[in-house]
Coordinates of C-alpha atoms in Angstrom, one line a residue:
X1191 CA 2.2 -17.2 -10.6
X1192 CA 2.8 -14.7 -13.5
X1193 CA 0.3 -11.2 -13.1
X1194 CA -2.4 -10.1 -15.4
X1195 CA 0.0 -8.0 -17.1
X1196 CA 2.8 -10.5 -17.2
X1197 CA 0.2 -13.0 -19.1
X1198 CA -1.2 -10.0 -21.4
X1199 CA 2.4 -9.2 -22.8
X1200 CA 3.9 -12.3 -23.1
X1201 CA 0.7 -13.9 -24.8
X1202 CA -1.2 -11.1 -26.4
X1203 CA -0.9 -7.9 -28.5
X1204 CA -2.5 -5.9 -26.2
X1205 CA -1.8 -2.0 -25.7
X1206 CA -1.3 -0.5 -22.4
X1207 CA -4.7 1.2 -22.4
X1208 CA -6.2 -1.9 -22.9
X1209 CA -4.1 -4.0 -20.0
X1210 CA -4.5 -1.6 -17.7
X1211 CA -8.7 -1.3 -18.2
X1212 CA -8.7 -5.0 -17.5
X1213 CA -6.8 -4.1 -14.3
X1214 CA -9.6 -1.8 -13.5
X1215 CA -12.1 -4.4 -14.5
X1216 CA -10.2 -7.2 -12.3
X1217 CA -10.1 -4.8 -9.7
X1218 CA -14.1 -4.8 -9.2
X1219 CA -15.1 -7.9 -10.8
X1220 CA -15.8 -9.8 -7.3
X1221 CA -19.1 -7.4 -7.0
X1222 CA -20.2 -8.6 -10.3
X1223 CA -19.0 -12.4 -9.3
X1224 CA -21.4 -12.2 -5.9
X1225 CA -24.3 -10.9 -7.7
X1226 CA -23.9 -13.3 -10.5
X1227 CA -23.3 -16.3 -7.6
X1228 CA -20.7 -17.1 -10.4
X1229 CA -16.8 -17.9 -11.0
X1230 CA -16.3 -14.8 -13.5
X1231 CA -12.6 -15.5 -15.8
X1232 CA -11.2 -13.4 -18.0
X1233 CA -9.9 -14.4 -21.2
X1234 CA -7.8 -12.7 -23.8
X1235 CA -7.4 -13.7 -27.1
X1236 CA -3.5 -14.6 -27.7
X1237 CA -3.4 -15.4 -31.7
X1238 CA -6.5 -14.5 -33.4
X1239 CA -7.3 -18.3 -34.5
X1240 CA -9.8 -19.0 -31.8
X1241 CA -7.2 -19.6 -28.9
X1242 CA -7.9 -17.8 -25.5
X1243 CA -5.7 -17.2 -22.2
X1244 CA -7.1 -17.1 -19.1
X1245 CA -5.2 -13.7 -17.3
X1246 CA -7.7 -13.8 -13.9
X1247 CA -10.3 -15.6 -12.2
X1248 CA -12.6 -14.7 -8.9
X1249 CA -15.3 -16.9 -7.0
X1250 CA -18.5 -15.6 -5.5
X1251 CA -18.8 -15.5 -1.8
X1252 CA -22.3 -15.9 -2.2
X1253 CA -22.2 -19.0 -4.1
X1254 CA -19.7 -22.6 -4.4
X1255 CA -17.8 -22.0 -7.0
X1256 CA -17.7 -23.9 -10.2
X1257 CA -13.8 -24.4 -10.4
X1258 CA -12.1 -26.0 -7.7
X1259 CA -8.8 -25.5 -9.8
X1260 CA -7.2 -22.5 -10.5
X1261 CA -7.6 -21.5 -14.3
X1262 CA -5.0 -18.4 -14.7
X1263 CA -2.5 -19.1 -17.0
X1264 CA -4.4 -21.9 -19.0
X1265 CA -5.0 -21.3 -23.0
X1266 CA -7.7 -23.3 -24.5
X1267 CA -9.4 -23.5 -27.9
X1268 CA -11.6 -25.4 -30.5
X1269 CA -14.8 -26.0 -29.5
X1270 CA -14.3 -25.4 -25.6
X1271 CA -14.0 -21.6 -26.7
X1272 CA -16.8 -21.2 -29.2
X1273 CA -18.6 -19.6 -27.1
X1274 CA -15.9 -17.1 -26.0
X1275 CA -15.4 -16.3 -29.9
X1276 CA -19.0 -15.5 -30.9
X1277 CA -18.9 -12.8 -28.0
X1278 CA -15.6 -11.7 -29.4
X1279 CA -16.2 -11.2 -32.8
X1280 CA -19.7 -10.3 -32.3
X1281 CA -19.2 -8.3 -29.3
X1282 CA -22.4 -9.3 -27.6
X1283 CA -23.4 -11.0 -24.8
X1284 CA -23.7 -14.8 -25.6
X1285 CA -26.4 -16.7 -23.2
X1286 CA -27.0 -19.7 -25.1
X1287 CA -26.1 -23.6 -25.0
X1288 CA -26.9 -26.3 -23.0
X1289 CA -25.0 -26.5 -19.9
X1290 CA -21.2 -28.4 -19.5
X1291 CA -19.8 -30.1 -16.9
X1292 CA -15.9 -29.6 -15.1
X1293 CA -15.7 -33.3 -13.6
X1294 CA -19.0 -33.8 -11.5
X1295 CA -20.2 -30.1 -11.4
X1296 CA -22.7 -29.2 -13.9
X1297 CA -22.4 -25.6 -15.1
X1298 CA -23.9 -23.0 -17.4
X1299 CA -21.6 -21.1 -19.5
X1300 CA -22.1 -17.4 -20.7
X1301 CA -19.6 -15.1 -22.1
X1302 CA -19.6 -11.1 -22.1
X1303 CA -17.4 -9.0 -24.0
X1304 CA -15.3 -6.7 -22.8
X1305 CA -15.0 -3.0 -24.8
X1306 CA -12.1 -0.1 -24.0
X1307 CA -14.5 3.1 -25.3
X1308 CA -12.7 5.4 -26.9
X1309 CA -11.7 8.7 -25.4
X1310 CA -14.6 10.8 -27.5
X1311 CA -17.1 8.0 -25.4
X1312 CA -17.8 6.2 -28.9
X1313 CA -18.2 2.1 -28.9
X1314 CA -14.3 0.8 -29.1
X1315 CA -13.2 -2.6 -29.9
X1316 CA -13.5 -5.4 -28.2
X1317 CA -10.1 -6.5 -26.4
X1318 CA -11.3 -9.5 -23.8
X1319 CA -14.0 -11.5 -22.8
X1320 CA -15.6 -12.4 -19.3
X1321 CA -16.8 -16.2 -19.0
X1322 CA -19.5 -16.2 -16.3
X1323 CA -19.7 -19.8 -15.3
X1324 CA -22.1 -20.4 -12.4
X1325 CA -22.4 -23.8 -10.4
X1326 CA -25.8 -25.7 -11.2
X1327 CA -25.4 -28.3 -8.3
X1328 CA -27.3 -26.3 -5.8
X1329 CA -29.6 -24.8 -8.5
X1330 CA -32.7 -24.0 -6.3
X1331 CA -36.3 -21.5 -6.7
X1332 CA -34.7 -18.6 -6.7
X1333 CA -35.3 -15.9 -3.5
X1334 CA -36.4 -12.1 -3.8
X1335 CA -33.1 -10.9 -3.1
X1336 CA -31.2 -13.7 -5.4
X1337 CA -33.6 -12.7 -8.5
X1338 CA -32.8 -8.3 -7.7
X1339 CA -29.2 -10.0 -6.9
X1340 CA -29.2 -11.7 -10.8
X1341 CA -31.0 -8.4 -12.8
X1342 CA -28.6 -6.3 -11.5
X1343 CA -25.7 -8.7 -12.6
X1344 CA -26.9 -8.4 -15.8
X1345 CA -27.1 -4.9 -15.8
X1346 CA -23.5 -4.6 -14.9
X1347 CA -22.7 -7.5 -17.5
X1348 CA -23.9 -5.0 -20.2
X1349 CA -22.0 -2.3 -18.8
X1350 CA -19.0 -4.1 -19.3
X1351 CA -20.0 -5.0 -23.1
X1352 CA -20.7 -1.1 -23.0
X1353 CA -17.2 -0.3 -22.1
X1354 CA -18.8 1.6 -18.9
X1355 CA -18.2 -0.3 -16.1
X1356 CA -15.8 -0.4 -13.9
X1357 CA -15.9 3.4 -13.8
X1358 CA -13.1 5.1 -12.8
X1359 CA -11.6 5.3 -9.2
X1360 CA -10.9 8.2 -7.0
X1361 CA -8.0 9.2 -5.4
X1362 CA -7.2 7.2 -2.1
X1363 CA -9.7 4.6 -2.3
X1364 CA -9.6 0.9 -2.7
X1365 CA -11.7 -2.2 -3.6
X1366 CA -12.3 -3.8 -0.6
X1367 CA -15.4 -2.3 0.8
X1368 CA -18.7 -2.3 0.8
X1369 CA -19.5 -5.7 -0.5
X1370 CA -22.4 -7.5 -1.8
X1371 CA -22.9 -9.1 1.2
X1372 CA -22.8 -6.3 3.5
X1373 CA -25.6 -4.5 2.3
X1374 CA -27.3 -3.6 -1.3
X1375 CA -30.1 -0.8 -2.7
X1376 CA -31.7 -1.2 -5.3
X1377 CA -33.0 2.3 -7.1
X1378 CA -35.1 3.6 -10.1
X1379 CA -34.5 6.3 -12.1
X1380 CA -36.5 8.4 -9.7
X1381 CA -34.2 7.5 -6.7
X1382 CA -36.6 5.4 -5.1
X1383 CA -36.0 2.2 -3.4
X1384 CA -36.8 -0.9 -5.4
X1385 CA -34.7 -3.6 -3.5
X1386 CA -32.7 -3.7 -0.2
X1387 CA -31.0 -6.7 1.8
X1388 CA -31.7 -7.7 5.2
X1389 CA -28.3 -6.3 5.9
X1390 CA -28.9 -3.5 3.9
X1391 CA -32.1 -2.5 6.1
X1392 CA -30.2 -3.9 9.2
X1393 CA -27.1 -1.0 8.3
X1394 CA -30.0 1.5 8.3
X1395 CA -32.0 0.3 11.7
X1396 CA -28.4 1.1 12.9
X1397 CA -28.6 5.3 11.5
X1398 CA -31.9 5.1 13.1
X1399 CA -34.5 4.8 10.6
X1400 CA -36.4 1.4 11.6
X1401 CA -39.5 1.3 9.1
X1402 CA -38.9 -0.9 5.7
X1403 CA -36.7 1.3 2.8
X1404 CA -39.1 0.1 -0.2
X1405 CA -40.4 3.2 -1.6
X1406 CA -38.6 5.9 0.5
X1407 CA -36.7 8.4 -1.6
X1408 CA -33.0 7.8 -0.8
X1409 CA -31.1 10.8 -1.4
X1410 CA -33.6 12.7 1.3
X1411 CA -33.6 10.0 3.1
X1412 CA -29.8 10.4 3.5
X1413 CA -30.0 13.9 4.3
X1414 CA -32.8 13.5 7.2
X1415 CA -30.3 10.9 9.0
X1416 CA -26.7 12.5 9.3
X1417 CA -26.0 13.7 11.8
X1418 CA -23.8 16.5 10.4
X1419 CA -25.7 18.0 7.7
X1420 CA -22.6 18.6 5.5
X1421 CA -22.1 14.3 5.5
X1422 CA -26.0 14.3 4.7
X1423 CA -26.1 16.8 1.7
X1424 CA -22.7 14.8 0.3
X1425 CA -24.1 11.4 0.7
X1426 CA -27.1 12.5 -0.9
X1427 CA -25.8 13.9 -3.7
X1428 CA -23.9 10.9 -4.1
X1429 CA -27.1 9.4 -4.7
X1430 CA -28.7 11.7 -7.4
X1431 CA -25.0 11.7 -9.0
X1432 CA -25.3 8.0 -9.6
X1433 CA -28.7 8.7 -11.2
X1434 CA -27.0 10.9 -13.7
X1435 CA -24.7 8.4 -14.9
X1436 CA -21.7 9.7 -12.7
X1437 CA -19.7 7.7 -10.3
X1438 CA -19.8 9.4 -7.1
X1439 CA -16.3 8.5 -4.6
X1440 CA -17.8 6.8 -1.5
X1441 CA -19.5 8.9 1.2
X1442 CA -20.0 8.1 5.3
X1443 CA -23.3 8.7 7.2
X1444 CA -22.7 9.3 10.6
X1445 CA -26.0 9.1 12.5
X1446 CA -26.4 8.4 16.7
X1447 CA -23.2 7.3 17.3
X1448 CA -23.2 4.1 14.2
X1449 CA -21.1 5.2 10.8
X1450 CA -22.3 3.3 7.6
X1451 CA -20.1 3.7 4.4
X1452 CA -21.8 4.2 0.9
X1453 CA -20.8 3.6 -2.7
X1454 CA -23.5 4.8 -5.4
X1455 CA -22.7 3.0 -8.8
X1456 CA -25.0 4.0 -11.7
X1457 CA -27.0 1.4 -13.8
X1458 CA -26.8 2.6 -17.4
X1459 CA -27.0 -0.7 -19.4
X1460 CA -26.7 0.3 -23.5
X1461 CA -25.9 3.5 -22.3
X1462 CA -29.7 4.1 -20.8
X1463 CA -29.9 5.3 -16.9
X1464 CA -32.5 3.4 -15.3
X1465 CA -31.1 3.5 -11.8
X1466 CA -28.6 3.2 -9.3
X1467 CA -26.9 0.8 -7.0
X1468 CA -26.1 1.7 -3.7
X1469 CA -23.6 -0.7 -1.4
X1470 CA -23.9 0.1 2.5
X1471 CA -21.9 -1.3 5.2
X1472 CA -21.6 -0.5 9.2
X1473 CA -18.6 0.3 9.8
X1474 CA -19.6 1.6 13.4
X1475 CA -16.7 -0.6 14.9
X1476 CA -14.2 -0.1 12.2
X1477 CA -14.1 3.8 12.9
X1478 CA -14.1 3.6 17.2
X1479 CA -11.2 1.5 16.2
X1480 CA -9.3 3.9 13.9
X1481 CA -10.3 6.8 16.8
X1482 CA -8.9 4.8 19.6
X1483 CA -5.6 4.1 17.0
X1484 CA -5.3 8.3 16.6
X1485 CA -5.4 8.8 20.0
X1486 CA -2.8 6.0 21.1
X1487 CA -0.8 7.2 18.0
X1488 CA -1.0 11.3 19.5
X1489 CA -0.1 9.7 22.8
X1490 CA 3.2 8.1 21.3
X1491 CA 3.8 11.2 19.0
X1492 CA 3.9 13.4 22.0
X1493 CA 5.9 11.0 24.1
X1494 CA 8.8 11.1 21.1
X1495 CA 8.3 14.9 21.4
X1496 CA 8.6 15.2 24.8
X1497 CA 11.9 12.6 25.0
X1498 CA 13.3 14.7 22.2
X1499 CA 13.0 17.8 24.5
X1500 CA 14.5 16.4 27.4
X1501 CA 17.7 15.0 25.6
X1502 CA 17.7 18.5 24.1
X1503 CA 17.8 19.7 28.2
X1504 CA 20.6 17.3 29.2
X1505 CA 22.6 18.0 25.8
X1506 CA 22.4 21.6 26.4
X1507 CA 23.4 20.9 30.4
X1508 CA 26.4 19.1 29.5
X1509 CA 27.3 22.1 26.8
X1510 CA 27.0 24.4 29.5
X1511 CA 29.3 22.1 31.5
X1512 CA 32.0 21.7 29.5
X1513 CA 32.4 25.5 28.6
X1514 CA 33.0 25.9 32.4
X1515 CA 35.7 23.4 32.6
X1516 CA 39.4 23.6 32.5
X1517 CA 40.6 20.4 31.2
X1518 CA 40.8 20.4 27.7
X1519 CA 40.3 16.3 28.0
X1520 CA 37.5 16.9 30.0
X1521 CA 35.9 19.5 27.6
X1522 CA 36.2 17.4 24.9
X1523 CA 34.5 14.2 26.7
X1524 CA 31.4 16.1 27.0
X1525 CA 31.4 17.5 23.7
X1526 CA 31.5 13.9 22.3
X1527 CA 28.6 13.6 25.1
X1528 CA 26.7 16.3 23.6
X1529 CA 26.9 15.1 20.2
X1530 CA 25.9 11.4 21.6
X1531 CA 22.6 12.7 22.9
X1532 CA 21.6 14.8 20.2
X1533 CA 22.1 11.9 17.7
X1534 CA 19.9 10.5 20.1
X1535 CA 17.5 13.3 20.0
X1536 CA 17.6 13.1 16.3
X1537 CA 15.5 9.5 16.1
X1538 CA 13.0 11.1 18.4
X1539 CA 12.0 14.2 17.0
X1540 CA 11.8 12.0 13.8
X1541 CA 9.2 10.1 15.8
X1542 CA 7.1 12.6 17.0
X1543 CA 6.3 13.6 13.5
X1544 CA 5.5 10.2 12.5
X1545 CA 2.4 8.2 12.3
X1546 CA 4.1 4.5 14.0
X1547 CA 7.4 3.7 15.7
X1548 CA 9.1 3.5 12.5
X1549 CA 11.4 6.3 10.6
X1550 CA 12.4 7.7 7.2
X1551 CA 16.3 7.1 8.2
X1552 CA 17.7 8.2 5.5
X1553 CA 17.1 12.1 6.0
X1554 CA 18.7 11.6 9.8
X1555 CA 21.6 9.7 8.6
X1556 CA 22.0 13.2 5.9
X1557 CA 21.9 15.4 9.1
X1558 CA 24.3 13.0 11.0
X1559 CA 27.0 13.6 8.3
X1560 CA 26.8 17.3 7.8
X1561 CA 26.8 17.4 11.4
X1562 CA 29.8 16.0 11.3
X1563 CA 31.9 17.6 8.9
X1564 CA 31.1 20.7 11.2
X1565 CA 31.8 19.5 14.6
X1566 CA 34.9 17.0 13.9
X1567 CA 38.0 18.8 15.1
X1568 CA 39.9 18.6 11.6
X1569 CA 41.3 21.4 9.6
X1570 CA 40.6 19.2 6.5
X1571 CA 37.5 20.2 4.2
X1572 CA 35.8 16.6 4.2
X1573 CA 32.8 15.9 1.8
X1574 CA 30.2 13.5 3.0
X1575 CA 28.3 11.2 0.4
X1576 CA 25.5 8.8 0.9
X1577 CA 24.7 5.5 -1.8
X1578 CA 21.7 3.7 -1.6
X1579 CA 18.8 4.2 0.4
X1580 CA 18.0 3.3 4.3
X1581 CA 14.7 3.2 3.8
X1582 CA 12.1 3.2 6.9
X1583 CA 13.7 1.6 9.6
X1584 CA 11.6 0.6 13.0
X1585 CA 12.7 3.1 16.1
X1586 CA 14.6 0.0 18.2
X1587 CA 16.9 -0.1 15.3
X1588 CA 17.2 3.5 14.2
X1589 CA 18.3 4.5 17.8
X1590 CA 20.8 2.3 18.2
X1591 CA 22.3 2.8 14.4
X1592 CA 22.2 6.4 14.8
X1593 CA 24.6 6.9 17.3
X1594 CA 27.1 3.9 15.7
X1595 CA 27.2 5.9 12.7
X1596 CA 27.3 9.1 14.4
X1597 CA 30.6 7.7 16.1
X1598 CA 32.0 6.3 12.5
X1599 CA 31.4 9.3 10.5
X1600 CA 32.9 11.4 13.1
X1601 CA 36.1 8.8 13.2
X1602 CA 36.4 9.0 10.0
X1603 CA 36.6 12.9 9.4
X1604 CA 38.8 13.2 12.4
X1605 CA 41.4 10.2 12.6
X1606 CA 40.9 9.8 8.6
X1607 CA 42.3 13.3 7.7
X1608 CA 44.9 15.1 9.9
X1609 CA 45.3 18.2 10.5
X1610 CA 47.8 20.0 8.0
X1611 CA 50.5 20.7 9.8
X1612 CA 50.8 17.3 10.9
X1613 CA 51.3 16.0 6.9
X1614 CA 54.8 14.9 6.8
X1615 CA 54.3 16.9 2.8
X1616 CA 51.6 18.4 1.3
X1617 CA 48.9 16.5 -0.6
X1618 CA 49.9 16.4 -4.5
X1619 CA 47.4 18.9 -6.9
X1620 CA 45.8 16.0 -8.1
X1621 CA 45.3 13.8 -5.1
X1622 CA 41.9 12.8 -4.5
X1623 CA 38.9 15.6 -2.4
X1624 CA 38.8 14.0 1.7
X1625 CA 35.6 12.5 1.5
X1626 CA 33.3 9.7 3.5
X1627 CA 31.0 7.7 1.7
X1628 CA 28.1 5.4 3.5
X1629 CA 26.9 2.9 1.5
X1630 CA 23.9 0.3 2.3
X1631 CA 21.9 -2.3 0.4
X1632 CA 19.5 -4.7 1.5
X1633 CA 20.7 -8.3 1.0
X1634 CA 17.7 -11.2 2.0
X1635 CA 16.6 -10.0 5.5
X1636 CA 20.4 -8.1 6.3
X1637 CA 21.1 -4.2 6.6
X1638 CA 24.4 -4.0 4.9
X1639 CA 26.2 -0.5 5.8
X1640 CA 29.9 0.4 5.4
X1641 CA 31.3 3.3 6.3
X1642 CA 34.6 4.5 4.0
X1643 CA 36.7 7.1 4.2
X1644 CA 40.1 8.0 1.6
X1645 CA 41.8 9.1 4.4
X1646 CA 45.5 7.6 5.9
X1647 CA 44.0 4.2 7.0
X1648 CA 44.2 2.3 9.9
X1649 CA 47.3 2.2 12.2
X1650 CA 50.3 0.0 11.6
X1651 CA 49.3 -2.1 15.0
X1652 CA 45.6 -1.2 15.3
X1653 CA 43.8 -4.1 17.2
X1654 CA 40.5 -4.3 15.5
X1655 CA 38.9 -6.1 17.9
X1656 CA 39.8 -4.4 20.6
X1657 CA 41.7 -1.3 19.6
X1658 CA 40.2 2.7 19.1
X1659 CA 38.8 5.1 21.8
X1660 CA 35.7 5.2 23.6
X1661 CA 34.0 5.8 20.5
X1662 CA 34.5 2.6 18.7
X1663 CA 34.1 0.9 22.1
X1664 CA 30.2 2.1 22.2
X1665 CA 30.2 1.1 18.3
X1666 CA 30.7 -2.7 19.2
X1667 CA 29.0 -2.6 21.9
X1668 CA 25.9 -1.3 20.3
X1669 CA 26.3 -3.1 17.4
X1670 CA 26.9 -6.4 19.1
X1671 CA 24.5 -5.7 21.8
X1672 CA 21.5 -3.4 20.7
X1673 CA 21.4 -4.9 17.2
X1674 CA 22.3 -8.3 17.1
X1675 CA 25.0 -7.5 14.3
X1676 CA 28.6 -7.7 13.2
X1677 CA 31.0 -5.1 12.7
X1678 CA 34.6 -5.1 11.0
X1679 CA 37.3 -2.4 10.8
X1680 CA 40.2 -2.9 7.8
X1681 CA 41.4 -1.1 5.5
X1682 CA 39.9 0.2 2.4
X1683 CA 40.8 -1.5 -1.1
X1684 CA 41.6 1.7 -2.5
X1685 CA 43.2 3.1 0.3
X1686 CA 41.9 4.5 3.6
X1687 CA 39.6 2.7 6.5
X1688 CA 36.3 0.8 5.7
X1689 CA 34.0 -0.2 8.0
X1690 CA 31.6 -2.5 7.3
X1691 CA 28.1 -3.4 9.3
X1692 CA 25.8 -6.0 9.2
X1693 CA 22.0 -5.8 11.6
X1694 CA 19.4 -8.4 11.1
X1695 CA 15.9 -6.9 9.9
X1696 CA 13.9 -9.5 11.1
X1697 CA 11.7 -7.3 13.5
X1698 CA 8.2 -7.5 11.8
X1699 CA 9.1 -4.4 9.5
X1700 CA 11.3 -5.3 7.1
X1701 CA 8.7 -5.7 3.9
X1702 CA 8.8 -1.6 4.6
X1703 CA 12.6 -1.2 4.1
X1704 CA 13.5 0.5 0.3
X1705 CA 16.7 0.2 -1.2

């Protein structure tokens, strides 16, 4: 199915301002949907002779909805429409007509346009326009909270003809709570209560406060219940802020032991203040949730830190231990050892700085490779490159791939590029700088990774299944074993050894993977 913005440019002349203030509209339509009990679609028009596209649709949750089809994508026109081109070229609110029916549901049409203001806050043009179709079928006597439910709708609709609602959204915060449904305030333009919701007055008992809200001053009322007075004097001011005409961010009332969540939206219909909305919901649970996460999360964090710290020990144990031995084979077994276990190490200290068992790998796989170049017992100056991107890889993975590139890289610097006086001649002015390149891309749910160097290649009777040194040995074995993957050694097509890896990503964290 083809996005709002897909729709807009391939049908429409819209500008980019104007696309993305529908976003911002689609974005926090389904509060005006709920309080309207009505399927709300937007429609743009695509060639100024009366046709209109359909870009978005939402359905209440407080109401059936009037469209059991989906209507995105659908361009109509002629008669169907007319009442989608009066509020378009008249740029009001159209309310009247008998209503129509969509099969066997009756259902009462209006249409709202939709204004961008300008950037001095003058009246612009309109660019859309929102069909509010609501469901007669269950059409009952309407309720005290479905009557505050429908003036405030219509407030909102005008703010929308007004170009000033949605307003704008801060930094961090999204669209999916508080709802309609978990909790609404009414206010006048004094800041009194006009209207709250069972739930509403239910989110409050919660804070503490058990007589009725009707009548009780809000932004004080805000500031008596926190139990930090810093939360109370923000969420208050939230409150008179609405009243201005601003839109506060959302603010969190923390009162014996229950959290409720607020958002103050101000009611300004034809650009007059006449009150405030105020959304509540208890989100008591939701936050000893996200405590008990921070603590499990410190817990692992300092478990990474404290694995980190013990390889650290036993790599600096084994350095000690081969300085004090003789045997030149020996000494460099545990050096290889060493540089094993820090790889190791690597993944973990990554870990303990991160939020969840998953790392950015492509930073360790950097440090692997200078590491490297320093370390491998070559005379040759050997540059190490990196194409593509790892991405965030889970910990199970990134442990194991570590230390099998660890082993390539250092391969490939030191059986790649002999030492100098081993050259049969000297390398020609303009042969090519040493250098080992890692390459990855994601293909379908696969890590690809080679490994290549432009070095002397493989041997004339390498066994690449079973040839190469202990190194390659715990390559196959991890790549086979740890990672469920393949591995091939050849030679390069340009020259020099290639090798290429391939690990399945199919561990519940692949959607994270970039690259």
């Amino acid at each position: 199915m083809s996005t709002l913005r897909d729709l807009a440019e391939e049908h429409t002349a819209l500008r980019p301002a104007d696309i993305d203030h529908l976003h911002r509209i689609a974005g926090d339509w389904q509060l005006l949907s709920d309080l309207s009990f009505a399927d709300l679609l937007l429609w743009v028009p695509v060639d100024g002779d009366g046709t209109f596209l359909c870009v978005a649709q939402v359905r209440p949750t407080t109401a059936p909805t009037a469209y059991l089809d989906d209507q995105v994508g659908r361009i109509v026109g002629g008669p169907e429409v007319a009442h989608l081109e009066v509020a378009h070229r008249q740029g009001r609110i159209w309310r009247e007509g008998d209503p129509v029916w969509y099969g066997d549901v009756p259902a009462r049409h209006e249409a709202i346009p939709v204004r961008l203001r300008t950037g001095d806050g003058e009246n612009g043009e309109v660019i859309a326009v929102v069909g509010r179709d609501t469901n007669l079928s269950t059409a009952r006597t309407p309720s005290q909270l479905e009557l505050n439910y429908l003036t405030t709708a219509d407030d909102l609709a005008q703010m929308i003809a007004d170009g000033t609602f949605p307003p704008p959204r801060h930094p961090g915060e999204t669209t999916s709570a508080p709802r309609v449904g978990d909790g609404l305030v009414r206010l006048d333009a004094n800041g009194k209560v006009t209207y709250a919701s069972p739930n509403a007055q239910s989110a409050y008992r919660r804070l503490g406060y058990a007589s009725h809200l009707v009548g009780e001053d809000l932004a004080k009322l805000h500031r008596r219940l926190a139990g930090d007075p810093l939360d109370g004097t923000e969420a208050g001011n939230a409150v008179l802020a609405a009243l201005r005409g601003e839109a506060p961010p959302r603010r969190e009332i923390d009162a014996r032991g229950a959290t409720m969540l607020t958002r103050a939206l101000p009611l300004m219909p034809a650009g007059v203040p006449i009150g405030a909305l105020v959304l509540v919901r208890d989100i008591t649970e939701v936050r000893r949730r996200d405590r008990a996460l921070i603590t499990k999360d410190a817990t692992i964090r300092e478990i990474h830190h404290r694995v980190k710290n013990n390889l650290q020990t036993v790599a600096a144990l084994l350095r000690l231990q081969a300085r004090r031995v003789a045997m030149p084979e020996a000494r460099v077994a545990l050096e290889e050892s060493v540089r094993r276990v820090a790889s190791i190490a690597l993944v973990h200290e990554t870990l303990s700085m991160s939020s969840d068992e998953a790392v950015e790998f492509d930073g360790i796989v950097d440090r692997v490779a200078s590491a490297a170049t320093e370390v491998a017992a070559t005379e040759v100056t050997v540059g190490m490159r990196r194409r593509g991107s790892f991405g965030i890889l889970p910990a199970e993975i990134a442990t194991s791939l570590v230390m099998v590139l660890n082993e390539l890289l250092l391969n490939a610097v030191e059986h790649g590029f002999p030492p100098a006086d081993e050259e049969a001649e000297p390398a020609p002015a303009d042969a090519p700088r040493p250098e080992v390149v890692v390459s990855v891309h994601r293909l379908r749910k696969e890590l690809h990774v080679s490994v290549t160097d432009n070095g002397r290649g493989l041997p004339g009777q390498f066994d690449a299944e079973r040839g190469g040194n202990l190194g390659l040995q715990i390559v196959r074995a991890l790549v086979t074993g740890e990672l469920r993957g393949t591995i091939a050694l050849r030679d390069g097509a340009a020259g020099g050894t290639e090798a290429v890896l391939v690990v399945p990503l199919a561990r519940g964290t692949t959607d994270r993977l970039s690259g």
